[in-house]
mmCIF file of C-alpha atoms in Angstrom:
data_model
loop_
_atom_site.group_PDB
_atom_site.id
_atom_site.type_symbol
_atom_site.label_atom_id
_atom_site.label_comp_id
_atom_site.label_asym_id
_atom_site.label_seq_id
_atom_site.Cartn_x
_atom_site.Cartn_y
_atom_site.Cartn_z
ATOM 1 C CA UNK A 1 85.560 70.460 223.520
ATOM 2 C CA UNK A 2 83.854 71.813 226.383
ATOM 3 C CA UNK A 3 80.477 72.419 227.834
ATOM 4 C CA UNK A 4 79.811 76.095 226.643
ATOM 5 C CA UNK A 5 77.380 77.247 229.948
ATOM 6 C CA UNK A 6 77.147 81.204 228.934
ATOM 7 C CA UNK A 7 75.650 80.050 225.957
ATOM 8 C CA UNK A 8 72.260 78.614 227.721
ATOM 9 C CA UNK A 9 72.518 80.949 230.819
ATOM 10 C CA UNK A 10 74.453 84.304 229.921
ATOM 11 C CA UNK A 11 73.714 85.533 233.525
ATOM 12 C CA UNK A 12 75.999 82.555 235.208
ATOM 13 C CA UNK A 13 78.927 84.285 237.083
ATOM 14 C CA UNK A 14 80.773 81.164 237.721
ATOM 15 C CA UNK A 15 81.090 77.174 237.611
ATOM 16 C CA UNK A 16 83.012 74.191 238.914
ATOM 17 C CA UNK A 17 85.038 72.877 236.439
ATOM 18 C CA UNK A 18 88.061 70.495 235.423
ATOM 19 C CA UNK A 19 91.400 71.049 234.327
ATOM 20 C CA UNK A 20 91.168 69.557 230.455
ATOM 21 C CA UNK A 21 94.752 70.671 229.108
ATOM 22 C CA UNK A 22 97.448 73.050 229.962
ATOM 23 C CA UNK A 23 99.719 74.424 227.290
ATOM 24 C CA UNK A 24 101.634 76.949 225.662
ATOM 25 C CA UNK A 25 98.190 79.210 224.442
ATOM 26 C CA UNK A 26 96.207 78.593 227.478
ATOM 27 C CA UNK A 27 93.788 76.793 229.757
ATOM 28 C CA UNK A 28 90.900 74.413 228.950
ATOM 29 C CA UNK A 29 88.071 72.990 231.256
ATOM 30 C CA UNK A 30 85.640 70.765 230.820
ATOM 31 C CA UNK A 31 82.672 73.135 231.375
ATOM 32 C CA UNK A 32 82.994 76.950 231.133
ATOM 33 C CA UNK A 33 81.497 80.226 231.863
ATOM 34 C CA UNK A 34 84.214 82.418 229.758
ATOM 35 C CA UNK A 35 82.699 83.778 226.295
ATOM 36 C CA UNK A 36 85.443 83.709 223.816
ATOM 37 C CA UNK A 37 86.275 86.330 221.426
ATOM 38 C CA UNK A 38 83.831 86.285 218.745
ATOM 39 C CA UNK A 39 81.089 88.034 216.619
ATOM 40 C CA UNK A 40 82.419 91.148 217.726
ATOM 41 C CA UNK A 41 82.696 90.544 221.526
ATOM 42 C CA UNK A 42 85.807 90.564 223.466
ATOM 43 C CA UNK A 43 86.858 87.177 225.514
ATOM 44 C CA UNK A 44 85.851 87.251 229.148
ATOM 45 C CA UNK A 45 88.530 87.773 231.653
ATOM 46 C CA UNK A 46 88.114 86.761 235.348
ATOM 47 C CA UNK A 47 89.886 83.991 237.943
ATOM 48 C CA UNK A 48 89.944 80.448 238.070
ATOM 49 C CA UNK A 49 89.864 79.190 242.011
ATOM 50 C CA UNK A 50 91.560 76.285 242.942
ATOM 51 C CA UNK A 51 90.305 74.093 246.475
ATOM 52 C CA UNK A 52 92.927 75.710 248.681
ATOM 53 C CA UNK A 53 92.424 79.115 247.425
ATOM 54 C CA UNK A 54 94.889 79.922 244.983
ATOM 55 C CA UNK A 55 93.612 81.893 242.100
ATOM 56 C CA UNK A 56 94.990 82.034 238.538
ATOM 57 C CA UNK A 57 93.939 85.178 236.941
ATOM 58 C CA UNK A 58 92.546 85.198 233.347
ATOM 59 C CA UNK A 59 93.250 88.325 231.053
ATOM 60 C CA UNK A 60 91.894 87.121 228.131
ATOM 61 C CA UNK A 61 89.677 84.062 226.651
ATOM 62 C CA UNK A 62 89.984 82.814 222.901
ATOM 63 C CA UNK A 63 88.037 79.873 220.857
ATOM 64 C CA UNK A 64 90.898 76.967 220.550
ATOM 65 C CA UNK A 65 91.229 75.211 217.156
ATOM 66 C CA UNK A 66 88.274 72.287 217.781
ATOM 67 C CA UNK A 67 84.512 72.962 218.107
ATOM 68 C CA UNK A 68 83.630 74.660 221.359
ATOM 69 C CA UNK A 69 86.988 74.699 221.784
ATOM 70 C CA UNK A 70 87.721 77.944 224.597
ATOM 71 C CA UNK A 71 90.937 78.628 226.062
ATOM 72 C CA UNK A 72 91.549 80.888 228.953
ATOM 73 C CA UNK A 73 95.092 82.830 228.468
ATOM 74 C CA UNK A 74 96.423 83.290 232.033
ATOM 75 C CA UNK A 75 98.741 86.027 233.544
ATOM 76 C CA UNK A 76 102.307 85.665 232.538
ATOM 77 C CA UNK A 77 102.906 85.717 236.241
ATOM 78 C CA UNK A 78 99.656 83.505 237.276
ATOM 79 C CA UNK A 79 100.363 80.431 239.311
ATOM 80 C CA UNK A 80 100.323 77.107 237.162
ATOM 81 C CA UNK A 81 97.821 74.717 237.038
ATOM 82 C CA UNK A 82 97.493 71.048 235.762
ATOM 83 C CA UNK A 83 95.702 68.836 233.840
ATOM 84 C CA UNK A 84 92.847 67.388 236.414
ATOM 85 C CA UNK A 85 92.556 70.190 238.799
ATOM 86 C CA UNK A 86 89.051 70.946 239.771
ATOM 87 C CA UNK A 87 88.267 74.730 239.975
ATOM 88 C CA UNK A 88 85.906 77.297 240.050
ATOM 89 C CA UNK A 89 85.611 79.385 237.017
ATOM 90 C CA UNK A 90 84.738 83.181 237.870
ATOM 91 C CA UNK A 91 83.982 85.900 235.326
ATOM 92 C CA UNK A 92 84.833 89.424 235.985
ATOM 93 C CA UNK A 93 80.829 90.025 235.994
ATOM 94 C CA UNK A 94 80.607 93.752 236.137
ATOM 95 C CA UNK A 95 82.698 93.927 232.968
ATOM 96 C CA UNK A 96 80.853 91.149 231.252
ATOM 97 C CA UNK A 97 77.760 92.621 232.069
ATOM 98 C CA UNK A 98 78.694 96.050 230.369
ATOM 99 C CA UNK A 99 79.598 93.833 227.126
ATOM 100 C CA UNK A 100 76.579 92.176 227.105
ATOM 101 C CA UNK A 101 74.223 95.809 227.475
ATOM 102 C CA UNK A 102 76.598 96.931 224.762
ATOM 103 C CA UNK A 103 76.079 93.741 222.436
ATOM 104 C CA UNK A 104 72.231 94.077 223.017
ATOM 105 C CA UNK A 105 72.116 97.871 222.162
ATOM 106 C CA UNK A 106 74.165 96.894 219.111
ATOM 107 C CA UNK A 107 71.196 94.797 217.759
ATOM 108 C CA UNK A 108 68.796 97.340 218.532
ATOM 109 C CA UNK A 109 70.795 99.945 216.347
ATOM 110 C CA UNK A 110 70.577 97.325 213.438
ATOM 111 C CA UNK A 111 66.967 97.637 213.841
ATOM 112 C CA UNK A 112 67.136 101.550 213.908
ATOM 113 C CA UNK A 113 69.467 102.013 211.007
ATOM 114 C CA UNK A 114 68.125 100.591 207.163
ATOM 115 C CA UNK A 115 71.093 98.882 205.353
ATOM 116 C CA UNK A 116 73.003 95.542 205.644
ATOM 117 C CA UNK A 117 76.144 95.978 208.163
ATOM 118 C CA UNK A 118 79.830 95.780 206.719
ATOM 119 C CA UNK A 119 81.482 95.793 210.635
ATOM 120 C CA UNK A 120 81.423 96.276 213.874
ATOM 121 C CA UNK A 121 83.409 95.893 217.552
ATOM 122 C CA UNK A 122 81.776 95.741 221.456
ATOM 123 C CA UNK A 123 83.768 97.813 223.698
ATOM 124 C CA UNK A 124 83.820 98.128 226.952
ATOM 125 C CA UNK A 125 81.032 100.943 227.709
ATOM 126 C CA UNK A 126 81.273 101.674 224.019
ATOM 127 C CA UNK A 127 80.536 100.324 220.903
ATOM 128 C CA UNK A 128 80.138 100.574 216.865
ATOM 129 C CA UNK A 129 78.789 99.159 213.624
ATOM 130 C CA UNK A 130 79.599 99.846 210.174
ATOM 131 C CA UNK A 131 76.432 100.407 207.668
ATOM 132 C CA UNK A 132 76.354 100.083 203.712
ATOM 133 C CA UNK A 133 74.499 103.149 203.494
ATOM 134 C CA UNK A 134 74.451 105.448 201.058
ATOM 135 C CA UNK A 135 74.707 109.210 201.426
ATOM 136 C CA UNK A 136 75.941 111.402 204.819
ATOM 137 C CA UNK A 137 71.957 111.822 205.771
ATOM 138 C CA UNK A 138 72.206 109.660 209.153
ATOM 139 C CA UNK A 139 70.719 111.783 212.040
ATOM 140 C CA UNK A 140 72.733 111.624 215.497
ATOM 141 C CA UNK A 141 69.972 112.767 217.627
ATOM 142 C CA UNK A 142 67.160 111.045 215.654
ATOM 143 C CA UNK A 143 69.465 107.883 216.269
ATOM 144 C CA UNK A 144 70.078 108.303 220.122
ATOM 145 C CA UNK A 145 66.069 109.410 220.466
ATOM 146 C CA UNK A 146 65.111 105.900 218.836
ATOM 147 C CA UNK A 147 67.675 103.888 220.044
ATOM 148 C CA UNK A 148 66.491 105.049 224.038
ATOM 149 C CA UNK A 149 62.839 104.447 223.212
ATOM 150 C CA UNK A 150 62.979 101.082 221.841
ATOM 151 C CA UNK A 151 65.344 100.372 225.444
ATOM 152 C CA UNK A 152 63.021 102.008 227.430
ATOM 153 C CA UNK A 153 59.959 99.713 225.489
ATOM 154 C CA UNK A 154 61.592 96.764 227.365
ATOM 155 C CA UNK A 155 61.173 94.085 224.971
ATOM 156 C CA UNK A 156 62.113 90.884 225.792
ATOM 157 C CA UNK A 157 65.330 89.329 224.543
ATOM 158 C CA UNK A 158 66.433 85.622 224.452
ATOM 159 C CA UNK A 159 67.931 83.748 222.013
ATOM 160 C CA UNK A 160 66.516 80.926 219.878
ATOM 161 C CA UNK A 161 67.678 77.913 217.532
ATOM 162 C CA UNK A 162 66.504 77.398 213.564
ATOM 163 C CA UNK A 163 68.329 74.939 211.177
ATOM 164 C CA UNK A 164 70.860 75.328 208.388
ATOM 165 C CA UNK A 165 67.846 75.103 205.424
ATOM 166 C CA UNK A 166 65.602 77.460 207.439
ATOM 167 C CA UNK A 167 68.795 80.142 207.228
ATOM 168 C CA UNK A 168 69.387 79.693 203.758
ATOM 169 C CA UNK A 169 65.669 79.916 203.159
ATOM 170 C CA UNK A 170 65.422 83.267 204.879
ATOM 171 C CA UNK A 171 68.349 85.504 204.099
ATOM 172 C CA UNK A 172 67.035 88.621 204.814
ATOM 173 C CA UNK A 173 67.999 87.375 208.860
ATOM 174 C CA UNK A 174 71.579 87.836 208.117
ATOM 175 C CA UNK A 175 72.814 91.288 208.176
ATOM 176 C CA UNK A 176 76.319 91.510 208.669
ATOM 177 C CA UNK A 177 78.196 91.404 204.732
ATOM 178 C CA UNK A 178 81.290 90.933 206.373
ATOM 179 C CA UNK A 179 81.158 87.689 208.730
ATOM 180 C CA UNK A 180 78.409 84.980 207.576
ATOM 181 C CA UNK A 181 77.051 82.864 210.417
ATOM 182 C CA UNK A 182 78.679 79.330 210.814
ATOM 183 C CA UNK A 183 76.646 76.534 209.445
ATOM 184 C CA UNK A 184 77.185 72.642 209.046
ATOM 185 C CA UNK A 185 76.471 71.655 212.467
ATOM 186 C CA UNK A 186 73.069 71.605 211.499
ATOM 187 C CA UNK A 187 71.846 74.419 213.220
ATOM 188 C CA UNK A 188 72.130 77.802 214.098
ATOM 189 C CA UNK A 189 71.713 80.512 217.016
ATOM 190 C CA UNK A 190 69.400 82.962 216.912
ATOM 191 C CA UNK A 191 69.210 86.295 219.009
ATOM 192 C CA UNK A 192 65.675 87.840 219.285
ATOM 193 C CA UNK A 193 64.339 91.000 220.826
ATOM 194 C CA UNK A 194 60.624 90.739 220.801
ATOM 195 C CA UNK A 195 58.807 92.357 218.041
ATOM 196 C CA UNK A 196 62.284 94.473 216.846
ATOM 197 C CA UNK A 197 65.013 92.234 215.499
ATOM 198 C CA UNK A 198 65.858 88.959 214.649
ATOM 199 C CA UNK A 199 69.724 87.853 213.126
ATOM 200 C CA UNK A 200 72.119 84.749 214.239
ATOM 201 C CA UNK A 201 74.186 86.214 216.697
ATOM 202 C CA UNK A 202 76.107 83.959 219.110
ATOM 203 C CA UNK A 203 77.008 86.442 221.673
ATOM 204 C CA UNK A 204 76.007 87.257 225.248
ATOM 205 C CA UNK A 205 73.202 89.523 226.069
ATOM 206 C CA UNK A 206 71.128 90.974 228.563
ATOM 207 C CA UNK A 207 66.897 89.418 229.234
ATOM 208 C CA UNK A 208 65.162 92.912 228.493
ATOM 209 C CA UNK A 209 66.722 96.068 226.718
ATOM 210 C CA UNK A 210 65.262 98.294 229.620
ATOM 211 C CA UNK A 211 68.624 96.442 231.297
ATOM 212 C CA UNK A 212 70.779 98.822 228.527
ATOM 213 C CA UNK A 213 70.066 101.651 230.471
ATOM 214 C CA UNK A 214 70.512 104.974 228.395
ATOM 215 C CA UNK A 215 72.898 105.433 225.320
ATOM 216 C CA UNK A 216 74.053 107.969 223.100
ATOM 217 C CA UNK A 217 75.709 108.178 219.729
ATOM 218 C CA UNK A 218 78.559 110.042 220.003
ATOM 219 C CA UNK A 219 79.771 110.144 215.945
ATOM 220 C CA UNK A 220 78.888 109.073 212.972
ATOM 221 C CA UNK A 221 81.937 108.825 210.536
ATOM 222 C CA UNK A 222 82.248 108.492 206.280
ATOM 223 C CA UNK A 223 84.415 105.522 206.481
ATOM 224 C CA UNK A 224 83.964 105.302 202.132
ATOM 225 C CA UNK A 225 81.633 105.897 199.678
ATOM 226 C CA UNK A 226 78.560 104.078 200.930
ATOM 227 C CA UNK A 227 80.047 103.009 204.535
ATOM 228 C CA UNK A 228 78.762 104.929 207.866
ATOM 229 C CA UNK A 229 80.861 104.270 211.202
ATOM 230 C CA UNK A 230 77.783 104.679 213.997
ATOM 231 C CA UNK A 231 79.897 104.978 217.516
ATOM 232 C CA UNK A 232 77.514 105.360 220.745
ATOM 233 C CA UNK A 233 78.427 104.882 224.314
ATOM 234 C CA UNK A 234 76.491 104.101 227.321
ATOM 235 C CA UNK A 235 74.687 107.711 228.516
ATOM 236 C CA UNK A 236 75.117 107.650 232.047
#
């Protein structure tokens, strides 16, 4: 288990940490600033700094099998650490900051496009979801034109806790079919952009969508009889 610090502050770039366990799958520290691979988002990648210097570089970052449980997969050839090192734990911020414009923009397309979404994958610079919606009449421009002014609105984004019987009261928050939110701890994250959406969402994002900076849809594919593939990609 360790202390999960992107989830509080997504804008922290690094943090001194400890050395947990060392195995076969990975890395774990006490404290963290490495998202794991989830909802939709890749796994941070970055460096962990030891006191005399030596870096171990981390090309990937997965949840473990316990609760806030992360481990950071190091380079086959990175140099070894042990069980009560202290280090600092960097994130390759440019990248992470792409992810989280991306994962933002994402949430503003569920507000743009009616229909509950089926799937969905963060890329970096690029992105997609997957709508149940029925028909081929989905608009590319009138998309991109909606999508720019609600990022160029600049509404305020932060994220927010309810509890499990607040969820289950209100259904309509949940709009992926594919992935449910997790419940049983007793409560659950929240991601809110002011006045435009509102789902659980667990992710990393950026304060204000006027961060995004401009997008554009670049397809929209028939993936079945009722399922629309929406890809977009940051416009400049």
């Amino acid at each position: 288990m360790s202390a999960l610090l992107f989830r509080d502050d997504a804008y922290l770039r690094s943090c001194e940490a400890r050395v947990v366990t060392v195995d076969e799958r990975g890395i774990r520290l006490d404290r963290t600033v490495f998202y794991p691979t989830g909802g939709g988002q890749p796994g941070d990648t970055g460096v962990l700094r030891l006191a005399d210097g030596t870096t171990v570089t981390v090309i990937d970052t997965v949840k473990g099998d316990g609760a806030d449980e992360v481990v950071h997969i190091p380079a086959p050839d990175a140099n070894r650490v042990a069980a009560g090192d202290a280090v600092t734990a960097e994130i390759d911020w440019e990248r992470r900051h792409r992810l989280m414009r991306m994962h933002t923009c994402l949430h503003l397309l569920c507000a743009v496009v009616p229909g509950a979404v089926t799937g969905g994958a963060i890329g970096d610079g690029r992105g997609r979801l997957d709508f149940d919606v029925p028909g081929a009449a989905l608009d590319k421009e009138a998309i991109t034109a909606a999508l720019n002014k609600l990022i160029a609105e600049g509404h305020t984004v932060a994220p927010r806790w309810i509890d499990d019987a607040e969820l289950e009261a209100r259904p309509e928050l949940v709009r992926t079919m594919s992935v449910k939110p997790p419940t049983g701890a007793g409560k659950v994250r929240l991601l809110e952009i002011d006045g435009v959406d509102l789902q659980p969402c667990g992710g990393t994002h950026v304060a204000n969508t006027a961060e995004i900076g401009r997008v554009q849809i670049t397809k929209i594919e028939n993936k079945g009889r009722q399922n629309r593939r929406i890809n977009l990609t940051f416009a400049g």
